[in-house]
């Protein structure tokens, strides 16, 4: 059941220092590539970082205001970038006053995390990072819009934490 996977996924902040197999990373990207998006615009691209000599630079780039030190042990990073939306998605965004591109990127990111979980990997979505440092370290085009970084690796422990969440009643109801 998909809910089992949902219960299994949690943000990992204690990675083993262990390489992540390339095929597993490819599967994560495949899951993102097939994600839904407004007007099928697919306004994303993904940079997979798994080369040993590149990892420390990225780990440093996500350590902002004392956060994310645990990233130093991640076996890989997936850099989630925003690309141009297609015309219909752009028009839709304006008419609906909703940033569909950002929603699309969130969905794709989620697909990556669940595919990683399904393969026995762990992830942590990182919203805090220095995009300029990442662009420099990876030699990406200067204007690249990095929206999220996903740390990927093997968790040091397979014990799951309790999920701290609002109750069903707080977040949902059946309309009458
Ligand atoms: C957009 C976004 C940005 C996040 N940024 C960070 C981050 O920079 N560092 C971190 O440790 N966790 C980060 N997280 C993880 C959240 O703290 C985590 O998902 C939330 O507390 C729920 O816990 P869980 O993922 O373990 O279920 C981020 C999550 C999202 C969705």
mmCIF file with all atom_site columns, C-alpha atoms and ligand atoms in Angstrom:
data_model
loop_
_atom_site.group_PDB
_atom_site.id
_atom_site.type_symbol
_atom_site.label_atom_id
_atom_site.label_alt_id
_atom_site.label_comp_id
_atom_site.label_asym_id
_atom_site.label_entity_id
_atom_site.label_seq_id
_atom_site.pdbx_PDB_ins_code
_atom_site.Cartn_x
_atom_site.Cartn_y
_atom_site.Cartn_z
_atom_site.occupancy
_atom_site.B_iso_or_equiv
_atom_site.pdbx_formal_charge
_atom_site.auth_seq_id
_atom_site.auth_comp_id
_atom_site.auth_asym_id
_atom_site.auth_atom_id
_atom_site.pdbx_PDB_model_num
ATOM   1   C CA  . UNK A 1 1   ? 0.000   0.000  0.000   1.00 0.00 ? 1   UNK A CA  1
ATOM   2   C CA  . UNK A 1 2   ? 1.282   3.456  -0.821  1.00 0.00 ? 2   UNK A CA  1
ATOM   3   C CA  . UNK A 1 3   ? 0.516   4.567  2.743   1.00 0.00 ? 3   UNK A CA  1
ATOM   4   C CA  . UNK A 1 4   ? 3.143   2.115  3.987   1.00 0.00 ? 4   UNK A CA  1
ATOM   5   C CA  . UNK A 1 5   ? 5.710   3.953  1.918   1.00 0.00 ? 5   UNK A CA  1
ATOM   6   C CA  . UNK A 1 6   ? 4.407   7.276  3.222   1.00 0.00 ? 6   UNK A CA  1
ATOM   7   C CA  . UNK A 1 7   ? 4.865   6.059  6.779   1.00 0.00 ? 7   UNK A CA  1
ATOM   8   C CA  . UNK A 1 8   ? 8.359   4.832  5.978   1.00 0.00 ? 8   UNK A CA  1
ATOM   9   C CA  . UNK A 1 9   ? 9.603   8.068  4.428   1.00 0.00 ? 9   UNK A CA  1
ATOM   10  C CA  . UNK A 1 10  ? 11.075  10.525 6.868   1.00 0.00 ? 10  UNK A CA  1
ATOM   11  C CA  . UNK A 1 11  ? 13.732  13.174 6.644   1.00 0.00 ? 11  UNK A CA  1
ATOM   12  C CA  . UNK A 1 12  ? 17.060  11.511 7.314   1.00 0.00 ? 12  UNK A CA  1
ATOM   13  C CA  . UNK A 1 13  ? 19.612  13.526 9.239   1.00 0.00 ? 13  UNK A CA  1
ATOM   14  C CA  . UNK A 1 14  ? 21.993  10.669 10.053  1.00 0.00 ? 14  UNK A CA  1
ATOM   15  C CA  . UNK A 1 15  ? 23.433  9.120  6.931   1.00 0.00 ? 15  UNK A CA  1
ATOM   16  C CA  . UNK A 1 16  ? 25.947  6.309  6.739   1.00 0.00 ? 16  UNK A CA  1
ATOM   17  C CA  . UNK A 1 17  ? 29.024  7.244  4.748   1.00 0.00 ? 17  UNK A CA  1
ATOM   18  C CA  . UNK A 1 18  ? 28.075  4.986  1.881   1.00 0.00 ? 18  UNK A CA  1
ATOM   19  C CA  . UNK A 1 19  ? 27.866  5.375  -1.870  1.00 0.00 ? 19  UNK A CA  1
ATOM   20  C CA  . UNK A 1 20  ? 24.476  5.361  -3.546  1.00 0.00 ? 20  UNK A CA  1
ATOM   21  C CA  . UNK A 1 21  ? 24.176  3.090  -6.568  1.00 0.00 ? 21  UNK A CA  1
ATOM   22  C CA  . UNK A 1 22  ? 23.797  4.971  -9.838  1.00 0.00 ? 22  UNK A CA  1
ATOM   23  C CA  . UNK A 1 23  ? 20.810  2.827  -10.962 1.00 0.00 ? 23  UNK A CA  1
ATOM   24  C CA  . UNK A 1 24  ? 18.891  3.846  -7.843  1.00 0.00 ? 24  UNK A CA  1
ATOM   25  C CA  . UNK A 1 25  ? 19.509  7.521  -8.566  1.00 0.00 ? 25  UNK A CA  1
ATOM   26  C CA  . UNK A 1 26  ? 18.406  6.997  -12.162 1.00 0.00 ? 26  UNK A CA  1
ATOM   27  C CA  . UNK A 1 27  ? 15.168  5.432  -10.871 1.00 0.00 ? 27  UNK A CA  1
ATOM   28  C CA  . UNK A 1 28  ? 14.585  8.452  -8.633  1.00 0.00 ? 28  UNK A CA  1
ATOM   29  C CA  . UNK A 1 29  ? 14.920  10.779 -11.601 1.00 0.00 ? 29  UNK A CA  1
ATOM   30  C CA  . UNK A 1 30  ? 12.658  8.529  -13.673 1.00 0.00 ? 30  UNK A CA  1
ATOM   31  C CA  . UNK A 1 31  ? 9.991   8.868  -10.968 1.00 0.00 ? 31  UNK A CA  1
ATOM   32  C CA  . UNK A 1 32  ? 10.345  12.656 -11.147 1.00 0.00 ? 32  UNK A CA  1
ATOM   33  C CA  . UNK A 1 33  ? 10.354  12.702 -14.933 1.00 0.00 ? 33  UNK A CA  1
ATOM   34  C CA  . UNK A 1 34  ? 6.981   10.933 -14.950 1.00 0.00 ? 34  UNK A CA  1
ATOM   35  C CA  . UNK A 1 35  ? 5.415   13.243 -12.364 1.00 0.00 ? 35  UNK A CA  1
ATOM   36  C CA  . UNK A 1 36  ? 2.327   15.263 -13.272 1.00 0.00 ? 36  UNK A CA  1
ATOM   37  C CA  . UNK A 1 37  ? 2.604   19.005 -13.933 1.00 0.00 ? 37  UNK A CA  1
ATOM   38  C CA  . UNK A 1 38  ? 0.251   21.812 -14.893 1.00 0.00 ? 38  UNK A CA  1
ATOM   39  C CA  . UNK A 1 39  ? -0.438  21.596 -18.655 1.00 0.00 ? 39  UNK A CA  1
ATOM   40  C CA  . UNK A 1 40  ? 2.214   18.862 -18.717 1.00 0.00 ? 40  UNK A CA  1
ATOM   41  C CA  . UNK A 1 41  ? 4.716   21.701 -18.661 1.00 0.00 ? 41  UNK A CA  1
ATOM   42  C CA  . UNK A 1 42  ? 7.442   19.747 -16.826 1.00 0.00 ? 42  UNK A CA  1
ATOM   43  C CA  . UNK A 1 43  ? 9.207   22.940 -15.709 1.00 0.00 ? 43  UNK A CA  1
ATOM   44  C CA  . UNK A 1 44  ? 12.122  21.169 -14.067 1.00 0.00 ? 44  UNK A CA  1
ATOM   45  C CA  . UNK A 1 45  ? 15.550  19.713 -14.467 1.00 0.00 ? 45  UNK A CA  1
ATOM   46  C CA  . UNK A 1 46  ? 17.639  17.660 -12.079 1.00 0.00 ? 46  UNK A CA  1
ATOM   47  C CA  . UNK A 1 47  ? 21.358  17.582 -11.475 1.00 0.00 ? 47  UNK A CA  1
ATOM   48  C CA  . UNK A 1 48  ? 22.539  14.400 -9.817  1.00 0.00 ? 48  UNK A CA  1
ATOM   49  C CA  . UNK A 1 49  ? 25.673  14.755 -7.751  1.00 0.00 ? 49  UNK A CA  1
ATOM   50  C CA  . UNK A 1 50  ? 27.292  11.477 -6.758  1.00 0.00 ? 50  UNK A CA  1
ATOM   51  C CA  . UNK A 1 51  ? 30.955  12.001 -7.647  1.00 0.00 ? 51  UNK A CA  1
ATOM   52  C CA  . UNK A 1 52  ? 32.995  11.774 -4.453  1.00 0.00 ? 52  UNK A CA  1
ATOM   53  C CA  . UNK A 1 53  ? 35.015  14.892 -5.139  1.00 0.00 ? 53  UNK A CA  1
ATOM   54  C CA  . UNK A 1 54  ? 31.886  17.020 -5.683  1.00 0.00 ? 54  UNK A CA  1
ATOM   55  C CA  . UNK A 1 55  ? 29.963  15.938 -2.581  1.00 0.00 ? 55  UNK A CA  1
ATOM   56  C CA  . UNK A 1 56  ? 31.868  18.017 0.025   1.00 0.00 ? 56  UNK A CA  1
ATOM   57  C CA  . UNK A 1 57  ? 31.281  21.274 -1.904  1.00 0.00 ? 57  UNK A CA  1
ATOM   58  C CA  . UNK A 1 58  ? 27.549  20.624 -2.093  1.00 0.00 ? 58  UNK A CA  1
ATOM   59  C CA  . UNK A 1 59  ? 27.431  19.585 1.555   1.00 0.00 ? 59  UNK A CA  1
ATOM   60  C CA  . UNK A 1 60  ? 29.056  22.924 2.416   1.00 0.00 ? 60  UNK A CA  1
ATOM   61  C CA  . UNK A 1 61  ? 26.620  24.821 0.205   1.00 0.00 ? 61  UNK A CA  1
ATOM   62  C CA  . UNK A 1 62  ? 23.605  23.550 2.144   1.00 0.00 ? 62  UNK A CA  1
ATOM   63  C CA  . UNK A 1 63  ? 25.001  24.509 5.537   1.00 0.00 ? 63  UNK A CA  1
ATOM   64  C CA  . UNK A 1 64  ? 23.264  27.799 6.069   1.00 0.00 ? 64  UNK A CA  1
ATOM   65  C CA  . UNK A 1 65  ? 22.698  29.463 9.455   1.00 0.00 ? 65  UNK A CA  1
ATOM   66  C CA  . UNK A 1 66  ? 24.172  26.419 11.162  1.00 0.00 ? 66  UNK A CA  1
ATOM   67  C CA  . UNK A 1 67  ? 21.729  24.017 9.515   1.00 0.00 ? 67  UNK A CA  1
ATOM   68  C CA  . UNK A 1 68  ? 22.216  20.804 7.571   1.00 0.00 ? 68  UNK A CA  1
ATOM   69  C CA  . UNK A 1 69  ? 25.647  19.702 8.826   1.00 0.00 ? 69  UNK A CA  1
ATOM   70  C CA  . UNK A 1 70  ? 24.404  16.106 8.496   1.00 0.00 ? 70  UNK A CA  1
ATOM   71  C CA  . UNK A 1 71  ? 24.569  16.567 4.713   1.00 0.00 ? 71  UNK A CA  1
ATOM   72  C CA  . UNK A 1 72  ? 28.322  15.942 4.953   1.00 0.00 ? 72  UNK A CA  1
ATOM   73  C CA  . UNK A 1 73  ? 27.593  12.216 5.049   1.00 0.00 ? 73  UNK A CA  1
ATOM   74  C CA  . UNK A 1 74  ? 25.015  12.068 2.251   1.00 0.00 ? 74  UNK A CA  1
ATOM   75  C CA  . UNK A 1 75  ? 26.029  9.721  -0.547  1.00 0.00 ? 75  UNK A CA  1
ATOM   76  C CA  . UNK A 1 76  ? 24.420  11.876 -3.224  1.00 0.00 ? 76  UNK A CA  1
ATOM   77  C CA  . UNK A 1 77  ? 22.484  15.055 -3.834  1.00 0.00 ? 77  UNK A CA  1
ATOM   78  C CA  . UNK A 1 78  ? 19.782  15.785 -6.339  1.00 0.00 ? 78  UNK A CA  1
ATOM   79  C CA  . UNK A 1 79  ? 19.588  19.441 -7.255  1.00 0.00 ? 79  UNK A CA  1
ATOM   80  C CA  . UNK A 1 80  ? 16.070  20.361 -8.329  1.00 0.00 ? 80  UNK A CA  1
ATOM   81  C CA  . UNK A 1 81  ? 15.980  23.262 -10.763 1.00 0.00 ? 81  UNK A CA  1
ATOM   82  C CA  . UNK A 1 82  ? 13.125  25.289 -12.131 1.00 0.00 ? 82  UNK A CA  1
ATOM   83  C CA  . UNK A 1 83  ? 12.951  25.564 -15.901 1.00 0.00 ? 83  UNK A CA  1
ATOM   84  C CA  . UNK A 1 84  ? 10.663  27.572 -18.174 1.00 0.00 ? 84  UNK A CA  1
ATOM   85  C CA  . UNK A 1 85  ? 6.999   26.601 -18.104 1.00 0.00 ? 85  UNK A CA  1
ATOM   86  C CA  . UNK A 1 86  ? 5.149   26.154 -21.375 1.00 0.00 ? 86  UNK A CA  1
ATOM   87  C CA  . UNK A 1 87  ? 2.825   28.875 -22.648 1.00 0.00 ? 87  UNK A CA  1
ATOM   88  C CA  . UNK A 1 88  ? -0.429  27.318 -21.417 1.00 0.00 ? 88  UNK A CA  1
ATOM   89  C CA  . UNK A 1 89  ? 0.942   26.728 -17.932 1.00 0.00 ? 89  UNK A CA  1
ATOM   90  C CA  . UNK A 1 90  ? 2.162   30.339 -17.804 1.00 0.00 ? 90  UNK A CA  1
ATOM   91  C CA  . UNK A 1 91  ? -1.251  31.652 -18.868 1.00 0.00 ? 91  UNK A CA  1
ATOM   92  C CA  . UNK A 1 92  ? -2.941  29.314 -16.390 1.00 0.00 ? 92  UNK A CA  1
ATOM   93  C CA  . UNK A 1 93  ? -0.688  30.542 -13.583 1.00 0.00 ? 93  UNK A CA  1
ATOM   94  C CA  . UNK A 1 94  ? -1.594  34.144 -14.279 1.00 0.00 ? 94  UNK A CA  1
ATOM   95  C CA  . UNK A 1 95  ? -5.341  33.480 -14.617 1.00 0.00 ? 95  UNK A CA  1
ATOM   96  C CA  . UNK A 1 96  ? -5.400  31.317 -11.518 1.00 0.00 ? 96  UNK A CA  1
ATOM   97  C CA  . UNK A 1 97  ? -2.915  33.490 -9.578  1.00 0.00 ? 97  UNK A CA  1
ATOM   98  C CA  . UNK A 1 98  ? -1.077  30.315 -8.620  1.00 0.00 ? 98  UNK A CA  1
ATOM   99  C CA  . UNK A 1 99  ? 2.590   29.486 -9.103  1.00 0.00 ? 99  UNK A CA  1
ATOM   100 C CA  . UNK A 1 100 ? 2.043   26.187 -10.907 1.00 0.00 ? 100 UNK A CA  1
ATOM   101 C CA  . UNK A 1 101 ? 5.794   25.794 -11.544 1.00 0.00 ? 101 UNK A CA  1
ATOM   102 C CA  . UNK A 1 102 ? 6.495   25.670 -7.844  1.00 0.00 ? 102 UNK A CA  1
ATOM   103 C CA  . UNK A 1 103 ? 3.686   23.187 -7.260  1.00 0.00 ? 103 UNK A CA  1
ATOM   104 C CA  . UNK A 1 104 ? 5.036   21.014 -10.097 1.00 0.00 ? 104 UNK A CA  1
ATOM   105 C CA  . UNK A 1 105 ? 8.520   21.059 -8.619  1.00 0.00 ? 105 UNK A CA  1
ATOM   106 C CA  . UNK A 1 106 ? 7.184   20.076 -5.219  1.00 0.00 ? 106 UNK A CA  1
ATOM   107 C CA  . UNK A 1 107 ? 5.366   17.109 -6.741  1.00 0.00 ? 107 UNK A CA  1
ATOM   108 C CA  . UNK A 1 108 ? 8.460   15.966 -8.668  1.00 0.00 ? 108 UNK A CA  1
ATOM   109 C CA  . UNK A 1 109 ? 10.540  16.287 -5.509  1.00 0.00 ? 109 UNK A CA  1
ATOM   110 C CA  . UNK A 1 110 ? 8.051   14.141 -3.673  1.00 0.00 ? 110 UNK A CA  1
ATOM   111 C CA  . UNK A 1 111 ? 8.251   11.485 -6.406  1.00 0.00 ? 111 UNK A CA  1
ATOM   112 C CA  . UNK A 1 112 ? 12.032  11.405 -5.950  1.00 0.00 ? 112 UNK A CA  1
ATOM   113 C CA  . UNK A 1 113 ? 11.739  10.935 -2.206  1.00 0.00 ? 113 UNK A CA  1
ATOM   114 C CA  . UNK A 1 114 ? 9.203   8.119  -2.474  1.00 0.00 ? 114 UNK A CA  1
ATOM   115 C CA  . UNK A 1 115 ? 11.137  6.265  -5.157  1.00 0.00 ? 115 UNK A CA  1
ATOM   116 C CA  . UNK A 1 116 ? 14.236  6.597  -2.989  1.00 0.00 ? 116 UNK A CA  1
ATOM   117 C CA  . UNK A 1 117 ? 12.321  5.198  0.003   1.00 0.00 ? 117 UNK A CA  1
ATOM   118 C CA  . UNK A 1 118 ? 10.966  2.327  -2.088  1.00 0.00 ? 118 UNK A CA  1
ATOM   119 C CA  . UNK A 1 119 ? 14.554  1.402  -2.941  1.00 0.00 ? 119 UNK A CA  1
ATOM   120 C CA  . UNK A 1 120 ? 15.748  1.419  0.662   1.00 0.00 ? 120 UNK A CA  1
ATOM   121 C CA  . UNK A 1 121 ? 17.333  4.853  0.478   1.00 0.00 ? 121 UNK A CA  1
ATOM   122 C CA  . UNK A 1 122 ? 16.657  7.810  2.715   1.00 0.00 ? 122 UNK A CA  1
ATOM   123 C CA  . UNK A 1 123 ? 16.335  11.461 1.813   1.00 0.00 ? 123 UNK A CA  1
ATOM   124 C CA  . UNK A 1 124 ? 16.126  14.916 3.270   1.00 0.00 ? 124 UNK A CA  1
ATOM   125 C CA  . UNK A 1 125 ? 14.661  17.751 1.251   1.00 0.00 ? 125 UNK A CA  1
ATOM   126 C CA  . UNK A 1 126 ? 16.780  20.843 1.845   1.00 0.00 ? 126 UNK A CA  1
ATOM   127 C CA  . UNK A 1 127 ? 15.263  24.256 1.309   1.00 0.00 ? 127 UNK A CA  1
ATOM   128 C CA  . UNK A 1 128 ? 18.228  26.107 2.818   1.00 0.00 ? 128 UNK A CA  1
ATOM   129 C CA  . UNK A 1 129 ? 21.270  26.365 0.574   1.00 0.00 ? 129 UNK A CA  1
ATOM   130 C CA  . UNK A 1 130 ? 23.571  28.822 -1.130  1.00 0.00 ? 130 UNK A CA  1
ATOM   131 C CA  . UNK A 1 131 ? 22.568  28.582 -4.784  1.00 0.00 ? 131 UNK A CA  1
ATOM   132 C CA  . UNK A 1 132 ? 25.558  30.605 -5.978  1.00 0.00 ? 132 UNK A CA  1
ATOM   133 C CA  . UNK A 1 133 ? 27.968  28.178 -4.321  1.00 0.00 ? 133 UNK A CA  1
ATOM   134 C CA  . UNK A 1 134 ? 26.196  25.221 -5.939  1.00 0.00 ? 134 UNK A CA  1
ATOM   135 C CA  . UNK A 1 135 ? 26.195  26.879 -9.357  1.00 0.00 ? 135 UNK A CA  1
ATOM   136 C CA  . UNK A 1 136 ? 29.932  27.527 -9.015  1.00 0.00 ? 136 UNK A CA  1
ATOM   137 C CA  . UNK A 1 137 ? 30.787  24.061 -7.710  1.00 0.00 ? 137 UNK A CA  1
ATOM   138 C CA  . UNK A 1 138 ? 28.884  22.317 -10.497 1.00 0.00 ? 138 UNK A CA  1
ATOM   139 C CA  . UNK A 1 139 ? 29.697  24.801 -13.218 1.00 0.00 ? 139 UNK A CA  1
ATOM   140 C CA  . UNK A 1 140 ? 26.007  25.400 -13.950 1.00 0.00 ? 140 UNK A CA  1
ATOM   141 C CA  . UNK A 1 141 ? 24.755  28.376 -15.974 1.00 0.00 ? 141 UNK A CA  1
ATOM   142 C CA  . UNK A 1 142 ? 24.786  31.538 -13.789 1.00 0.00 ? 142 UNK A CA  1
ATOM   143 C CA  . UNK A 1 143 ? 21.035  32.111 -13.857 1.00 0.00 ? 143 UNK A CA  1
ATOM   144 C CA  . UNK A 1 144 ? 20.088  28.529 -12.955 1.00 0.00 ? 144 UNK A CA  1
ATOM   145 C CA  . UNK A 1 145 ? 17.081  28.560 -10.627 1.00 0.00 ? 145 UNK A CA  1
ATOM   146 C CA  . UNK A 1 146 ? 17.767  26.022 -7.926  1.00 0.00 ? 146 UNK A CA  1
ATOM   147 C CA  . UNK A 1 147 ? 14.614  25.459 -5.925  1.00 0.00 ? 147 UNK A CA  1
ATOM   148 C CA  . UNK A 1 148 ? 15.505  22.526 -3.691  1.00 0.00 ? 148 UNK A CA  1
ATOM   149 C CA  . UNK A 1 149 ? 18.344  20.168 -2.906  1.00 0.00 ? 149 UNK A CA  1
ATOM   150 C CA  . UNK A 1 150 ? 17.626  16.588 -1.897  1.00 0.00 ? 150 UNK A CA  1
ATOM   151 C CA  . UNK A 1 151 ? 20.220  14.802 0.203   1.00 0.00 ? 151 UNK A CA  1
ATOM   152 C CA  . UNK A 1 152 ? 20.139  11.082 -0.570  1.00 0.00 ? 152 UNK A CA  1
ATOM   153 C CA  . UNK A 1 153 ? 21.841  8.200  1.173   1.00 0.00 ? 153 UNK A CA  1
ATOM   154 C CA  . UNK A 1 154 ? 21.576  5.282  3.510   1.00 0.00 ? 154 UNK A CA  1
ATOM   155 C CA  . UNK A 1 155 ? 20.171  5.993  6.973   1.00 0.00 ? 155 UNK A CA  1
ATOM   156 C CA  . UNK A 1 156 ? 22.394  5.116  9.920   1.00 0.00 ? 156 UNK A CA  1
ATOM   157 C CA  . UNK A 1 157 ? 19.385  3.571  11.654  1.00 0.00 ? 157 UNK A CA  1
ATOM   158 C CA  . UNK A 1 158 ? 16.209  2.025  10.322  1.00 0.00 ? 158 UNK A CA  1
ATOM   159 C CA  . UNK A 1 159 ? 14.223  2.965  13.403  1.00 0.00 ? 159 UNK A CA  1
ATOM   160 C CA  . UNK A 1 160 ? 11.482  5.373  12.359  1.00 0.00 ? 160 UNK A CA  1
ATOM   161 C CA  . UNK A 1 161 ? 10.445  8.425  14.387  1.00 0.00 ? 161 UNK A CA  1
ATOM   162 C CA  . UNK A 1 162 ? 6.864   9.149  15.301  1.00 0.00 ? 162 UNK A CA  1
ATOM   163 C CA  . UNK A 1 163 ? 5.377   11.496 12.762  1.00 0.00 ? 163 UNK A CA  1
ATOM   164 C CA  . UNK A 1 164 ? 4.421   14.832 14.287  1.00 0.00 ? 164 UNK A CA  1
ATOM   165 C CA  . UNK A 1 165 ? 1.436   15.928 12.288  1.00 0.00 ? 165 UNK A CA  1
ATOM   166 C CA  . UNK A 1 166 ? -1.833  17.819 12.629  1.00 0.00 ? 166 UNK A CA  1
ATOM   167 C CA  . UNK A 1 167 ? -4.798  15.506 13.127  1.00 0.00 ? 167 UNK A CA  1
ATOM   168 C CA  . UNK A 1 168 ? -7.113  14.480 10.305  1.00 0.00 ? 168 UNK A CA  1
ATOM   169 C CA  . UNK A 1 169 ? -9.847  16.738 11.769  1.00 0.00 ? 169 UNK A CA  1
ATOM   170 C CA  . UNK A 1 170 ? -7.512  19.720 11.804  1.00 0.00 ? 170 UNK A CA  1
ATOM   171 C CA  . UNK A 1 171 ? -6.649  19.447 8.146   1.00 0.00 ? 171 UNK A CA  1
ATOM   172 C CA  . UNK A 1 172 ? -9.625  17.849 6.420   1.00 0.00 ? 172 UNK A CA  1
ATOM   173 C CA  . UNK A 1 173 ? -13.325 17.272 6.483   1.00 0.00 ? 173 UNK A CA  1
ATOM   174 C CA  . UNK A 1 174 ? -15.897 15.608 4.308   1.00 0.00 ? 174 UNK A CA  1
ATOM   175 C CA  . UNK A 1 175 ? -17.984 18.337 2.661   1.00 0.00 ? 175 UNK A CA  1
ATOM   176 C CA  . UNK A 1 176 ? -21.711 18.010 3.082   1.00 0.00 ? 176 UNK A CA  1
HETATM 177 C C1  . LIG B 2 .   ? 10.503  22.552 1.098   1.00 0.00 ? 1   LIG B C1  1
HETATM 178 C C2  . LIG B 2 .   ? 11.170  21.847 2.249   1.00 0.00 ? 1   LIG B C2  1
HETATM 179 C C3  . LIG B 2 .   ? 12.363  22.360 2.748   1.00 0.00 ? 1   LIG B C3  1
HETATM 180 C C4  . LIG B 2 .   ? 13.024  21.692 3.788   1.00 0.00 ? 1   LIG B C4  1
HETATM 181 N N1  . LIG B 2 .   ? 14.248  22.154 4.208   1.00 0.00 ? 1   LIG B N1  1
HETATM 182 C C5  . LIG B 2 .   ? 14.927  21.464 5.154   1.00 0.00 ? 1   LIG B C5  1
HETATM 183 C C6  . LIG B 2 .   ? 16.262  21.831 5.505   1.00 0.00 ? 1   LIG B C6  1
HETATM 184 O O1  . LIG B 2 .   ? 16.860  22.763 4.953   1.00 0.00 ? 1   LIG B O1  1
HETATM 185 N N2  . LIG B 2 .   ? 16.886  21.101 6.462   1.00 0.00 ? 1   LIG B N2  1
HETATM 186 C C7  . LIG B 2 .   ? 16.281  20.029 7.070   1.00 0.00 ? 1   LIG B C7  1
HETATM 187 O O2  . LIG B 2 .   ? 16.915  19.402 7.926   1.00 0.00 ? 1   LIG B O2  1
HETATM 188 N N3  . LIG B 2 .   ? 15.029  19.654 6.746   1.00 0.00 ? 1   LIG B N3  1
HETATM 189 C C8  . LIG B 2 .   ? 14.345  20.320 5.796   1.00 0.00 ? 1   LIG B C8  1
HETATM 190 N N4  . LIG B 2 .   ? 13.096  19.897 5.410   1.00 0.00 ? 1   LIG B N4  1
HETATM 191 C C9  . LIG B 2 .   ? 12.498  18.720 6.035   1.00 0.00 ? 1   LIG B C9  1
HETATM 192 C C10 . LIG B 2 .   ? 11.320  19.069 6.969   1.00 0.00 ? 1   LIG B C10 1
HETATM 193 O O3  . LIG B 2 .   ? 11.816  19.652 8.144   1.00 0.00 ? 1   LIG B O3  1
HETATM 194 C C11 . LIG B 2 .   ? 10.529  17.775 7.249   1.00 0.00 ? 1   LIG B C11 1
HETATM 195 O O4  . LIG B 2 .   ? 9.995   17.285 6.048   1.00 0.00 ? 1   LIG B O4  1
HETATM 196 C C12 . LIG B 2 .   ? 9.371   17.989 8.234   1.00 0.00 ? 1   LIG B C12 1
HETATM 197 O O5  . LIG B 2 .   ? 9.833   18.411 9.488   1.00 0.00 ? 1   LIG B O5  1
HETATM 198 C C13 . LIG B 2 .   ? 8.576   16.690 8.424   1.00 0.00 ? 1   LIG B C13 1
HETATM 199 O O6  . LIG B 2 .   ? 9.422   15.653 8.875   1.00 0.00 ? 1   LIG B O6  1
HETATM 200 P P1  . LIG B 2 .   ? 9.654   14.313 8.041   1.00 0.00 ? 1   LIG B P1  1
HETATM 201 O O7  . LIG B 2 .   ? 10.126  14.703 6.674   1.00 0.00 ? 1   LIG B O7  1
HETATM 202 O O8  . LIG B 2 .   ? 10.702  13.570 8.805   1.00 0.00 ? 1   LIG B O8  1
HETATM 203 O O9  . LIG B 2 .   ? 8.363   13.578 7.978   1.00 0.00 ? 1   LIG B O9  1
HETATM 204 C C14 . LIG B 2 .   ? 12.430  20.541 4.376   1.00 0.00 ? 1   LIG B C14 1
HETATM 205 C C15 . LIG B 2 .   ? 11.241  20.023 3.843   1.00 0.00 ? 1   LIG B C15 1
HETATM 206 C C16 . LIG B 2 .   ? 10.627  20.659 2.793   1.00 0.00 ? 1   LIG B C16 1
HETATM 207 C C17 . LIG B 2 .   ? 9.363   20.052 2.223   1.00 0.00 ? 1   LIG B C17 1
#
